[in-house]
GROMACS .gro file of C-alpha atoms in nm:
model
   88
    1MET     CA    1   3.646  15.468  -0.032
    2GLU     CA    2   3.522  15.809   0.018
    3GLU     CA    3   3.272  15.764  -0.273
    4LEU     CA    4   3.081  15.498  -0.067
    5ILE     CA    5   3.028  15.725   0.254
    6PRO     CA    6   2.728  15.915   0.083
    7ILE     CA    7   2.581  15.598  -0.083
    8VAL     CA    8   2.568  15.437   0.250
    9LEU     CA    9   2.427  15.750   0.415
   10PHE     CA   10   2.170  15.743   0.143
   11LEU     CA   11   2.075  15.392   0.188
   12CYS     CA   12   2.066  15.428   0.551
   13ILE     CA   13   1.820  15.727   0.548
   14ALA     CA   14   1.616  15.559   0.273
   15GLY     CA   15   1.589  15.251   0.476
   16VAL     CA   16   1.466  15.426   0.776
   17LEU     CA   17   1.194  15.632   0.571
   18ILE     CA   18   1.093  15.300   0.429
   19LEU     CA   19   1.092  15.072   0.701
   20ARG     CA   20   0.981  15.312   0.986
   21PRO     CA   21   0.585  15.309   0.892
   22ILE     CA   22   0.616  14.923   0.836
   23SER     CA   23   0.780  14.860   1.170
   24LYS     CA   24   0.548  15.113   1.346
   25LYS     CA   25   0.234  14.923   1.194
   26LEU     CA   26   0.376  14.611   1.293
   27GLY     CA   27   0.451  14.736   1.645
   28LEU     CA   28   0.113  14.840   1.682
   29LEU     CA   29  -0.047  14.499   1.523
   30LEU     CA   30   0.175  14.328   1.792
   31GLU     CA   31   0.063  14.541   2.062
   32ALA     CA   32  -0.301  14.476   2.001
   33MET     CA   33  -0.233  14.114   1.964
   34ALA     CA   34  -0.080  14.117   2.298
   35ARG     CA   35  -0.387  14.315   2.448
   36GLU     CA   36  -0.636  14.043   2.293
   37ARG     CA   37  -0.453  13.771   2.448
   38THR     CA   38  -0.473  13.937   2.802
   39THR     CA   39  -0.834  14.027   2.773
   40ALA     CA   40  -0.949  13.689   2.613
   41PRO     CA   41  -0.903  13.476   2.934
   42GLN     CA   42  -1.107  13.696   3.144
   43ARG     CA   43  -1.413  13.569   3.004
   44THR     CA   44  -1.597  13.377   3.263
   45ILE     CA   45  -1.738  13.017   3.272
   46PRO     CA   46  -2.099  13.142   3.246
   47GLU     CA   47  -2.058  13.310   2.934
   48VAL     CA   48  -1.896  13.009   2.775
   49GLN     CA   49  -2.173  12.793   2.914
   50ILE     CA   50  -2.445  13.052   2.775
   51GLU     CA   51  -2.258  13.051   2.425
   52ARG     CA   52  -2.284  12.672   2.435
   53ILE     CA   53  -2.663  12.659   2.545
   54THR     CA   54  -2.740  12.896   2.289
   55SER     CA   55  -2.591  12.717   2.007
   56SER     CA   56  -2.746  12.381   2.120
   57LEU     CA   57  -3.076  12.550   2.131
   58GLU     CA   58  -3.027  12.698   1.772
   59ARG     CA   59  -2.969  12.331   1.654
   60LEU     CA   60  -3.247  12.213   1.834
   61ASN     CA   61  -3.490  12.461   1.687
   62ASN     CA   62  -3.361  12.377   1.333
   63ARG     CA   63  -3.426  12.016   1.397
   64LEU     CA   64  -3.764  12.081   1.529
   65ASP     CA   65  -3.837  12.292   1.214
   66LEU     CA   66  -3.731  11.990   1.009
   67VAL     CA   67  -3.959  11.743   1.209
   68ASP     CA   68  -4.265  12.006   1.181
   69ASP     CA   69  -4.198  12.028   0.779
   70ARG     CA   70  -4.208  11.628   0.786
   71VAL     CA   71  -4.529  11.602   0.979
   72ALA     CA   72  -4.695  11.885   0.780
   73PHE     CA   73  -4.602  11.685   0.473
   74MET     CA   74  -4.740  11.338   0.618
   75GLU     CA   75  -5.059  11.536   0.714
   76ARG     CA   76  -5.126  11.659   0.367
   77LEU     CA   77  -5.054  11.300   0.223
   78VAL     CA   78  -5.306  11.161   0.477
   79GLU     CA   79  -5.557  11.430   0.401
   80GLU     CA   80  -5.546  11.410   0.026
   81ARG     CA   81  -5.593  11.008   0.014
   82PRO     CA   82  -5.830  10.932   0.299
   83HIS     CA   83  -5.933  10.589   0.130
   84ARG     CA   84  -5.592  10.447   0.133
   85ARG     CA   85  -5.446  10.275   0.412
   86LEU     CA   86  -5.089  10.333   0.532
   87THR     CA   87  -4.944   9.990   0.605
   88GLY     CA   88  -4.579   9.942   0.711
   0.00000   0.00000   0.00000
């Protein structure tokens, strides 16, 4: 029974040496996540609306670029074949 005392002591010291850095990093991570949660709701409604408007304007700009490319393509087709009529 007395032989188990040094083994248990060694295991306890090894466990502390191995698990302390891991638990410290985990604690810092949890603290950062808690801090992020408390700061995230402070975003004001106008910031959210500005982001939504910005994304909508970007989509609209992409669609206008596509329409512009299609119109330019049709204009080139019409200019290349002036004698042909376009019928629908």
